[in-house]
PDB file of C-alpha atoms and ligand atoms in Angstrom:
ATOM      1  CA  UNK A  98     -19.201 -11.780   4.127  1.00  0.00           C
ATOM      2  CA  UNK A  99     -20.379 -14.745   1.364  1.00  0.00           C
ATOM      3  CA  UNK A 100     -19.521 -14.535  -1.814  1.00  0.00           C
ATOM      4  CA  UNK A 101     -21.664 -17.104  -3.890  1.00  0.00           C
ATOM      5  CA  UNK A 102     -22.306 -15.553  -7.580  1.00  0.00           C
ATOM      6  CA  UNK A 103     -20.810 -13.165  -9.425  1.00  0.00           C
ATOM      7  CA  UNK A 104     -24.021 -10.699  -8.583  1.00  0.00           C
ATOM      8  CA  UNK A 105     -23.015 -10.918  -4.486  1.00  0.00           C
ATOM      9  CA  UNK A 106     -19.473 -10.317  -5.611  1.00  0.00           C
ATOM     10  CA  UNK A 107     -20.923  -6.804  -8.191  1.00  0.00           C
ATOM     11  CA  UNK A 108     -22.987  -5.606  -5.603  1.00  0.00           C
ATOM     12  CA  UNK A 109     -20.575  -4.928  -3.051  1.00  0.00           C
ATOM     13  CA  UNK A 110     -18.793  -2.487  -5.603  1.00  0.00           C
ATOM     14  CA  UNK A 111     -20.356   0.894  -4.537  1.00  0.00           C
ATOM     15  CA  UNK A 112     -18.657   3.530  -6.839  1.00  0.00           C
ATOM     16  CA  UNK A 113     -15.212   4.002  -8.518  1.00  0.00           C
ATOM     17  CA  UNK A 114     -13.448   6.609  -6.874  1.00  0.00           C
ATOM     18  CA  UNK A 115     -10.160   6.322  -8.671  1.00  0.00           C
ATOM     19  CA  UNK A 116      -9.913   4.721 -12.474  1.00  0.00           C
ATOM     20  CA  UNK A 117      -7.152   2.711 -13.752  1.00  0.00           C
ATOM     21  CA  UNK A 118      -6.566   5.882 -16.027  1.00  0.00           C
ATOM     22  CA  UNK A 119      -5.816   8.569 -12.880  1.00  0.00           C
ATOM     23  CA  UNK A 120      -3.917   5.596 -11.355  1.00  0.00           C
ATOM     24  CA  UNK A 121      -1.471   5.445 -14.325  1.00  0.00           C
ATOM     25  CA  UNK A 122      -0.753   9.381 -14.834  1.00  0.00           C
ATOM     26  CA  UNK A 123      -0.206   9.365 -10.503  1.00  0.00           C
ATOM     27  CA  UNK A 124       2.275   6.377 -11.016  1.00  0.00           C
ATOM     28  CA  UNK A 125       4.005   8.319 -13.812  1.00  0.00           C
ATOM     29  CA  UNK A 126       4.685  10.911 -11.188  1.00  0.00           C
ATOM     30  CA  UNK A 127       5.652   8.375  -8.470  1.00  0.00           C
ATOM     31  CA  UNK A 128       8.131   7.037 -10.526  1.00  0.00           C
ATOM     32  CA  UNK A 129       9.613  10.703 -11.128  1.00  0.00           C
ATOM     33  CA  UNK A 130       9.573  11.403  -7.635  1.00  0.00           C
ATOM     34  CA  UNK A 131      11.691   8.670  -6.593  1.00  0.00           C
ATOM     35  CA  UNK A 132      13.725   8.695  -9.710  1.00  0.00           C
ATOM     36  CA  UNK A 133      15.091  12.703  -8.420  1.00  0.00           C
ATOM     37  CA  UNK A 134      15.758  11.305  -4.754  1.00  0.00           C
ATOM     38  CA  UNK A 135      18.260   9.056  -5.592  1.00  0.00           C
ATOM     39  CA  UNK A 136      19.896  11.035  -8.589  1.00  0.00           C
ATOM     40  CA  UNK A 137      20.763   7.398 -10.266  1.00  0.00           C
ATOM     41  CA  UNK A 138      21.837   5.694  -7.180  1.00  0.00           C
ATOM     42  CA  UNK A 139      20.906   1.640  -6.915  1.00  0.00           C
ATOM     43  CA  UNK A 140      17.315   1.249  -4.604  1.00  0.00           C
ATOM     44  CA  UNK A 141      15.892  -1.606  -3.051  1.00  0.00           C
ATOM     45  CA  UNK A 142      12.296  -1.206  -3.919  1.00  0.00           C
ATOM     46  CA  UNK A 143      10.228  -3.179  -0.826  1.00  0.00           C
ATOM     47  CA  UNK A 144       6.453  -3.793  -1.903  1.00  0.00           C
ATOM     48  CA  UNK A 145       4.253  -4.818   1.486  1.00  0.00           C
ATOM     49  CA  UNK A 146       1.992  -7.703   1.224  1.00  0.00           C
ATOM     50  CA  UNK A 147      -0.222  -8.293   0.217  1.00  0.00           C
ATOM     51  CA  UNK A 148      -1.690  -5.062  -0.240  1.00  0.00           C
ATOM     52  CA  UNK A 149       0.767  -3.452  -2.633  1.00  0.00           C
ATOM     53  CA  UNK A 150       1.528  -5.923  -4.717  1.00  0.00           C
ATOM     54  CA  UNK A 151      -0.146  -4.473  -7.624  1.00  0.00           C
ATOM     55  CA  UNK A 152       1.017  -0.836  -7.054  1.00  0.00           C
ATOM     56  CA  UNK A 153       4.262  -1.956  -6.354  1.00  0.00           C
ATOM     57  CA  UNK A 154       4.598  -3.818  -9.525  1.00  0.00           C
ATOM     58  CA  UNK A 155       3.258  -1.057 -12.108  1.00  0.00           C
ATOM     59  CA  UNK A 156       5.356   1.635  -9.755  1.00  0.00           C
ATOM     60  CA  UNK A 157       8.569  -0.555 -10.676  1.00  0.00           C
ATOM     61  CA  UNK A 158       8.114   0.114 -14.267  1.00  0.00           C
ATOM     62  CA  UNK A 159       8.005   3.706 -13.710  1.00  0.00           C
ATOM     63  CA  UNK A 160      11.397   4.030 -11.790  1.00  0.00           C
ATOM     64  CA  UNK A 161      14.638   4.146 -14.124  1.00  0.00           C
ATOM     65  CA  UNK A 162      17.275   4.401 -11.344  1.00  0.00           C
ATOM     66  CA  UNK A 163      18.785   1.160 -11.503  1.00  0.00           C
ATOM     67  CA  UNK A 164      16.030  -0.965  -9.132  1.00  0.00           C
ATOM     68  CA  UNK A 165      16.140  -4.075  -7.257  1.00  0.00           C
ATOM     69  CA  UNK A 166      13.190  -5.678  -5.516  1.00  0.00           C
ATOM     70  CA  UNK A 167      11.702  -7.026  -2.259  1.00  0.00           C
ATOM     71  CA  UNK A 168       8.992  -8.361  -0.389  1.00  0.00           C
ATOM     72  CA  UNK A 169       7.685  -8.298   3.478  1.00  0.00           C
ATOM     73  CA  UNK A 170       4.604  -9.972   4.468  1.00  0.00           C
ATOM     74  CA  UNK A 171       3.056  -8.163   7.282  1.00  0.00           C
ATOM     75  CA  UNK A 172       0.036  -8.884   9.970  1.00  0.00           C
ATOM     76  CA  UNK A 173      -1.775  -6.069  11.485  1.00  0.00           C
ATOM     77  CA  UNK A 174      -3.742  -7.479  14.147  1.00  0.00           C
ATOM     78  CA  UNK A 175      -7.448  -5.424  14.533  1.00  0.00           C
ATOM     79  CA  UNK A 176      -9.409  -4.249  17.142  1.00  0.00           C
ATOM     80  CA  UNK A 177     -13.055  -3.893  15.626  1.00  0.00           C
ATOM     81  CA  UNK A 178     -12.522  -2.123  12.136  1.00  0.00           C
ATOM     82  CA  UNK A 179      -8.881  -0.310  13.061  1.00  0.00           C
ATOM     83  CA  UNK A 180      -5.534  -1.898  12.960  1.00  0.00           C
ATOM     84  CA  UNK A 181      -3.967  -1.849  17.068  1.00  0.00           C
ATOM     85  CA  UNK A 182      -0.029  -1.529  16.417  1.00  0.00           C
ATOM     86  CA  UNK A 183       0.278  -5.237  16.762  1.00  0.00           C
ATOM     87  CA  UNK A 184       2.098  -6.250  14.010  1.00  0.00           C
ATOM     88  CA  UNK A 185       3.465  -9.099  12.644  1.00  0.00           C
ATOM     89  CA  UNK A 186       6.036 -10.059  10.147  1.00  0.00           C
ATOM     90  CA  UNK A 187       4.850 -13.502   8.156  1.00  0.00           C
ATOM     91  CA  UNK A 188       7.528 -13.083   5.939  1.00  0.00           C
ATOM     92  CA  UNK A 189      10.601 -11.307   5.842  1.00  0.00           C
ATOM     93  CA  UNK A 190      12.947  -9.396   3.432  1.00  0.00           C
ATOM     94  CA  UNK A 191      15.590 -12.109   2.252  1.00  0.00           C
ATOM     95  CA  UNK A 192      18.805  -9.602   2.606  1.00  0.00           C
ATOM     96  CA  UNK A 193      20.406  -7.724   4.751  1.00  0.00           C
ATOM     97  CA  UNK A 194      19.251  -3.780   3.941  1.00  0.00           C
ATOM     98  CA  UNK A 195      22.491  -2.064   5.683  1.00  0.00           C
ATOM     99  CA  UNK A 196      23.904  -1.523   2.170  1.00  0.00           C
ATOM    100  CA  UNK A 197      20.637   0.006   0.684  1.00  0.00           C
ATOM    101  CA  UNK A 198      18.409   2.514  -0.490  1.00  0.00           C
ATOM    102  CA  UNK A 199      15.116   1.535   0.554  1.00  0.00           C
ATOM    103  CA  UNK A 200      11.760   2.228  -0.634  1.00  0.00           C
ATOM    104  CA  UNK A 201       9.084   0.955   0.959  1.00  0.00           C
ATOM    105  CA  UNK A 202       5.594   0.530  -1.467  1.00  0.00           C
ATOM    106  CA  UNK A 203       2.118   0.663   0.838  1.00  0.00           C
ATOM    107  CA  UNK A 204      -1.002   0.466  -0.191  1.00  0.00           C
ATOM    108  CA  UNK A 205      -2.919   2.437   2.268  1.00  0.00           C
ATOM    109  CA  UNK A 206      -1.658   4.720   5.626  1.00  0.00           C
ATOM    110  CA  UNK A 207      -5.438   4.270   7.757  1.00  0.00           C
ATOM    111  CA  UNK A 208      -4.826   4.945  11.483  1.00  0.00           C
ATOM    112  CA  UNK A 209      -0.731   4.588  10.420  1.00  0.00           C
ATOM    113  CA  UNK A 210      -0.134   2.524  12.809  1.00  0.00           C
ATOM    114  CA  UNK A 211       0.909  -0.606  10.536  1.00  0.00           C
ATOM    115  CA  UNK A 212       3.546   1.997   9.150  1.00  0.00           C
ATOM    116  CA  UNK A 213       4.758   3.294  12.182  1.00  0.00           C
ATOM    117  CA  UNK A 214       5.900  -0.306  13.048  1.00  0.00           C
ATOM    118  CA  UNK A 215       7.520  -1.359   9.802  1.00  0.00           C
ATOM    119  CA  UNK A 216       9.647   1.516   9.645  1.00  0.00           C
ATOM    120  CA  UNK A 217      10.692   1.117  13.281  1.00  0.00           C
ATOM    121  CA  UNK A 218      11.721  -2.118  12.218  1.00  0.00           C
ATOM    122  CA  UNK A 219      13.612  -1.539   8.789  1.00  0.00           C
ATOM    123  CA  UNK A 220      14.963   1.711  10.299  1.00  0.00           C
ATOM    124  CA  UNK A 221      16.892  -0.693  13.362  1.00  0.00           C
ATOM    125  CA  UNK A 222      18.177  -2.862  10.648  1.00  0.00           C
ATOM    126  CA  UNK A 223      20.223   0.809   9.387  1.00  0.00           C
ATOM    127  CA  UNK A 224      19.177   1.420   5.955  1.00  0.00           C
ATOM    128  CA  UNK A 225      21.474   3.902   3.504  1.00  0.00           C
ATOM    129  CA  UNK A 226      18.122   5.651   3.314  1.00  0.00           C
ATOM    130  CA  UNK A 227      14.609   5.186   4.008  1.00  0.00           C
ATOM    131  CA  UNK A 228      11.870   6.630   1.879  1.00  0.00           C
ATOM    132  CA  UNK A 229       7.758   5.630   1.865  1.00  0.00           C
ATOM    133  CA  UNK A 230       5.656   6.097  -1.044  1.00  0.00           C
ATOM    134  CA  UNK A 231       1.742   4.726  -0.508  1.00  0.00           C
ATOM    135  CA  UNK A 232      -1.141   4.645  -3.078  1.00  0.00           C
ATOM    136  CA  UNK A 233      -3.314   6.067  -0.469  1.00  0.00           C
ATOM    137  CA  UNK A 234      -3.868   8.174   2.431  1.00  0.00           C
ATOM    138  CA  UNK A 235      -6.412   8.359   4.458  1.00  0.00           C
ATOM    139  CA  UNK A 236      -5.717  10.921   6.926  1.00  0.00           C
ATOM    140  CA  UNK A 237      -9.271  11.330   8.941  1.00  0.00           C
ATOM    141  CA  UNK A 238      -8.615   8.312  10.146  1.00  0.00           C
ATOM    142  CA  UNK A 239      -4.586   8.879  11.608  1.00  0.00           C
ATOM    143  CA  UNK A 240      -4.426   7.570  15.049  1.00  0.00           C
ATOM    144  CA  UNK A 241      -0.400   8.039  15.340  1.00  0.00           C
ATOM    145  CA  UNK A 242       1.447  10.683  13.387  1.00  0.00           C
ATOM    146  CA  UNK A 243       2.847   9.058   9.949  1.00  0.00           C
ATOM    147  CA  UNK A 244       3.031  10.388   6.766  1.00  0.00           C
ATOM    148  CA  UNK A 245       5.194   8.961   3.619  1.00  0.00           C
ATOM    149  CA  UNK A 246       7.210  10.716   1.119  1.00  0.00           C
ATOM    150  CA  UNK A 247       4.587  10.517  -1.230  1.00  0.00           C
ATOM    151  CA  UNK A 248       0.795   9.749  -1.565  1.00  0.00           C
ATOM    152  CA  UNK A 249      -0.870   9.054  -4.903  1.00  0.00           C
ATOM    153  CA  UNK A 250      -3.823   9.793  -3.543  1.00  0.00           C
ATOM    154  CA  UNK A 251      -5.633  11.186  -0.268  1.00  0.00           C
ATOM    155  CA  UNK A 252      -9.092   9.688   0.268  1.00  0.00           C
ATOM    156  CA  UNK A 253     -11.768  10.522   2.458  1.00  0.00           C
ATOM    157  CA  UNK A 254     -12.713   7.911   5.359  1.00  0.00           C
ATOM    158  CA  UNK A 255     -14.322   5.027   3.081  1.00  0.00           C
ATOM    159  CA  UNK A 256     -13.530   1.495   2.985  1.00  0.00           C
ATOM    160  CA  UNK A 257     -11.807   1.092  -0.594  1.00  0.00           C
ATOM    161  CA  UNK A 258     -10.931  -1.930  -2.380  1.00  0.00           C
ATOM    162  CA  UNK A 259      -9.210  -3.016  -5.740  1.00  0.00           C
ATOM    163  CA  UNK A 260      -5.777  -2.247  -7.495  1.00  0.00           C
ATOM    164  CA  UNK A 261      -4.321  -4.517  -4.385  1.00  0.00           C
ATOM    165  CA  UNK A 262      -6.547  -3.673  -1.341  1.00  0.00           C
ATOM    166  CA  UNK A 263      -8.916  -6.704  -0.901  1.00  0.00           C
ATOM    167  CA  UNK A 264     -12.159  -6.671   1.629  1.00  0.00           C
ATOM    168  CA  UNK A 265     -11.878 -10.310   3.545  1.00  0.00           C
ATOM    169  CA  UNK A 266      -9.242 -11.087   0.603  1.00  0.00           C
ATOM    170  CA  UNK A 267     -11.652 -10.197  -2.644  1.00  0.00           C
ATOM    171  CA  UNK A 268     -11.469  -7.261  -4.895  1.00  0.00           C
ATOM    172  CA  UNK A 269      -7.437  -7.114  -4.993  1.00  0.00           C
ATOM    173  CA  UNK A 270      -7.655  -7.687  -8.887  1.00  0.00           C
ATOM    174  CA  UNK A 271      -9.885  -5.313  -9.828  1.00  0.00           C
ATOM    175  CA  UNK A 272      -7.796  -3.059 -12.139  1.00  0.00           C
ATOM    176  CA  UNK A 273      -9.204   0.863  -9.901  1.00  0.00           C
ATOM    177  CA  UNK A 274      -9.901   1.753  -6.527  1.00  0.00           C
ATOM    178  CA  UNK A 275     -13.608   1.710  -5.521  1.00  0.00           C
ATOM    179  CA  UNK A 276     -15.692   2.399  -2.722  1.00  0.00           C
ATOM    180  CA  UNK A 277     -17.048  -0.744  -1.175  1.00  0.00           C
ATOM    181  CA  UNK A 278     -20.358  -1.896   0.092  1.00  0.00           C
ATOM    182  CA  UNK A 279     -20.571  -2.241   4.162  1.00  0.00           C
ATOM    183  CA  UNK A 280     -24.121  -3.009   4.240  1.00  0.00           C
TER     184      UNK A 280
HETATM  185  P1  IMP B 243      -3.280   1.083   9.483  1.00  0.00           P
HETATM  186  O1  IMP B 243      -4.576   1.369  10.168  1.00  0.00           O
HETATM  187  O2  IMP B 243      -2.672   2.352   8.932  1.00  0.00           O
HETATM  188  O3  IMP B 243      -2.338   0.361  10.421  1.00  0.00           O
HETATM  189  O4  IMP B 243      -3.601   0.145   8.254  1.00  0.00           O
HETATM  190  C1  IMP B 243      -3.593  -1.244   8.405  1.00  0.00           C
HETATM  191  C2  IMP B 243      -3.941  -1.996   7.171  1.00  0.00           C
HETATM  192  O5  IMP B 243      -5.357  -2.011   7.079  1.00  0.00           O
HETATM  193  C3  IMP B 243      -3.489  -1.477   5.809  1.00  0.00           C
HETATM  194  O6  IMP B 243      -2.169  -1.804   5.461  1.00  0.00           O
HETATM  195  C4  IMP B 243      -4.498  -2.173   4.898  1.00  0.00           C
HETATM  196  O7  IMP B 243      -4.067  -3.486   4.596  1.00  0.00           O
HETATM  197  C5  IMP B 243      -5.746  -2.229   5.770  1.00  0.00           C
HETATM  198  N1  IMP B 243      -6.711  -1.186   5.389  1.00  0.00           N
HETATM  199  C6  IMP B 243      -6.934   0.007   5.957  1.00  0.00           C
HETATM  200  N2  IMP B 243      -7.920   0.685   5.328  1.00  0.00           N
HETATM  201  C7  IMP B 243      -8.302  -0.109   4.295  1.00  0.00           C
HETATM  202  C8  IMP B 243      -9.286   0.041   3.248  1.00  0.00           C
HETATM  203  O8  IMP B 243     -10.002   1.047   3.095  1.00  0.00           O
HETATM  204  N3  IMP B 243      -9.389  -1.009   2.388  1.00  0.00           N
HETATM  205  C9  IMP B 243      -8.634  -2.140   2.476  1.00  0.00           C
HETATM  206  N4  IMP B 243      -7.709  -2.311   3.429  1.00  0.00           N
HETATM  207  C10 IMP B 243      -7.542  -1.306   4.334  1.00  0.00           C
HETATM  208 MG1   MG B 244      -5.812  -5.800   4.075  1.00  0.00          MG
END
């Protein structure tokens, strides 16, 4: 993909398919959710990067149990257009998460395998808890059986970019989700 104006950059932007309006009132209930699972106990909120660095952010403002923060960069190596299970962490948490509550914020479950591998590896480490909340889901595309806590959203089997999710790392600060231009 080139980028060289402005007008290459538009044109890849098919449709909206979720505004920044329906992202706000799903984040109010995101925030609720977690907020009743740990009845005011302490969480370590994780967000993965890069991907859900945006959700992650405007989900934190949501929560009032009292909240701490962290962040894992992860790798998911691809075969053609789906992710194969290799995974690879490019940065770590900076604590040990024996003594925690965790939360992990994704940005998208696809063919689940990213997720399957990052909780197998926070779940060794022996968590208090363990709890996933993504922004999306896109379950016509599930290759291994995941599901989190709590989706904001189930979408049908497009490639979406914005609020966080980038297309050869554009589009991650566009403020809603939108359907992006393969051709
Ligand atoms: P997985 O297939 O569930 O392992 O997803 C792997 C990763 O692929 C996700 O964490 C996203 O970073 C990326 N991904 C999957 N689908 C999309 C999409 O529609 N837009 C942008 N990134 C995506
Ligand atoms: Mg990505």
């Amino acid at each position: 993909m080139e980028i060289n104006s402005v007008k290459d950059y538009e044109s890849r932007i098919k449709r909206v398919l979720i505004t920044q309006e329906e992202i706000k009132a799903s984040l109010k209930k995101a925030g609720e959710f977690i907020d009743s699972l740990y009845d005011g106990k302490p969480i370590l909120l994780v967000s993965v990067l890069k991907g859900s660095f945006v959700f992650m952010a405007d989900l934190a403002r949501e929560v009032t149990v009292p909240c701490e923060i962290g962040f894992m960069c992860v790798k998911s190596y691809f075969e053609g257009t789906s992710s194969s299970g290799n995974v690879s962490i490019v940065m770590d948490l900076d604590r040990d998460i024996s003594g925690y509550h965790v939360v992990v914020a994704e940005d998208i479950i696809d063919t689940g395998r990213t997720l399957e591998k990052l909780v197998e590896i926070l779940r060794a480490r022996n968590p208090l808890s363990l709890h996933v909340i993504t922004l999306l889901d896109k379950p016509d595309r599930r290759v291994v059986e995941m599901k989190a806590d709590m989706s904001l959203f189930v979408i049908p089997d497009h490639f979406v970019i914005g609020y966080g999710l980038d297309a050869a790392e554009y589009y991650r600060t566009l403020p809603y989700i939108a359907e992006y231009n393969e051709e």
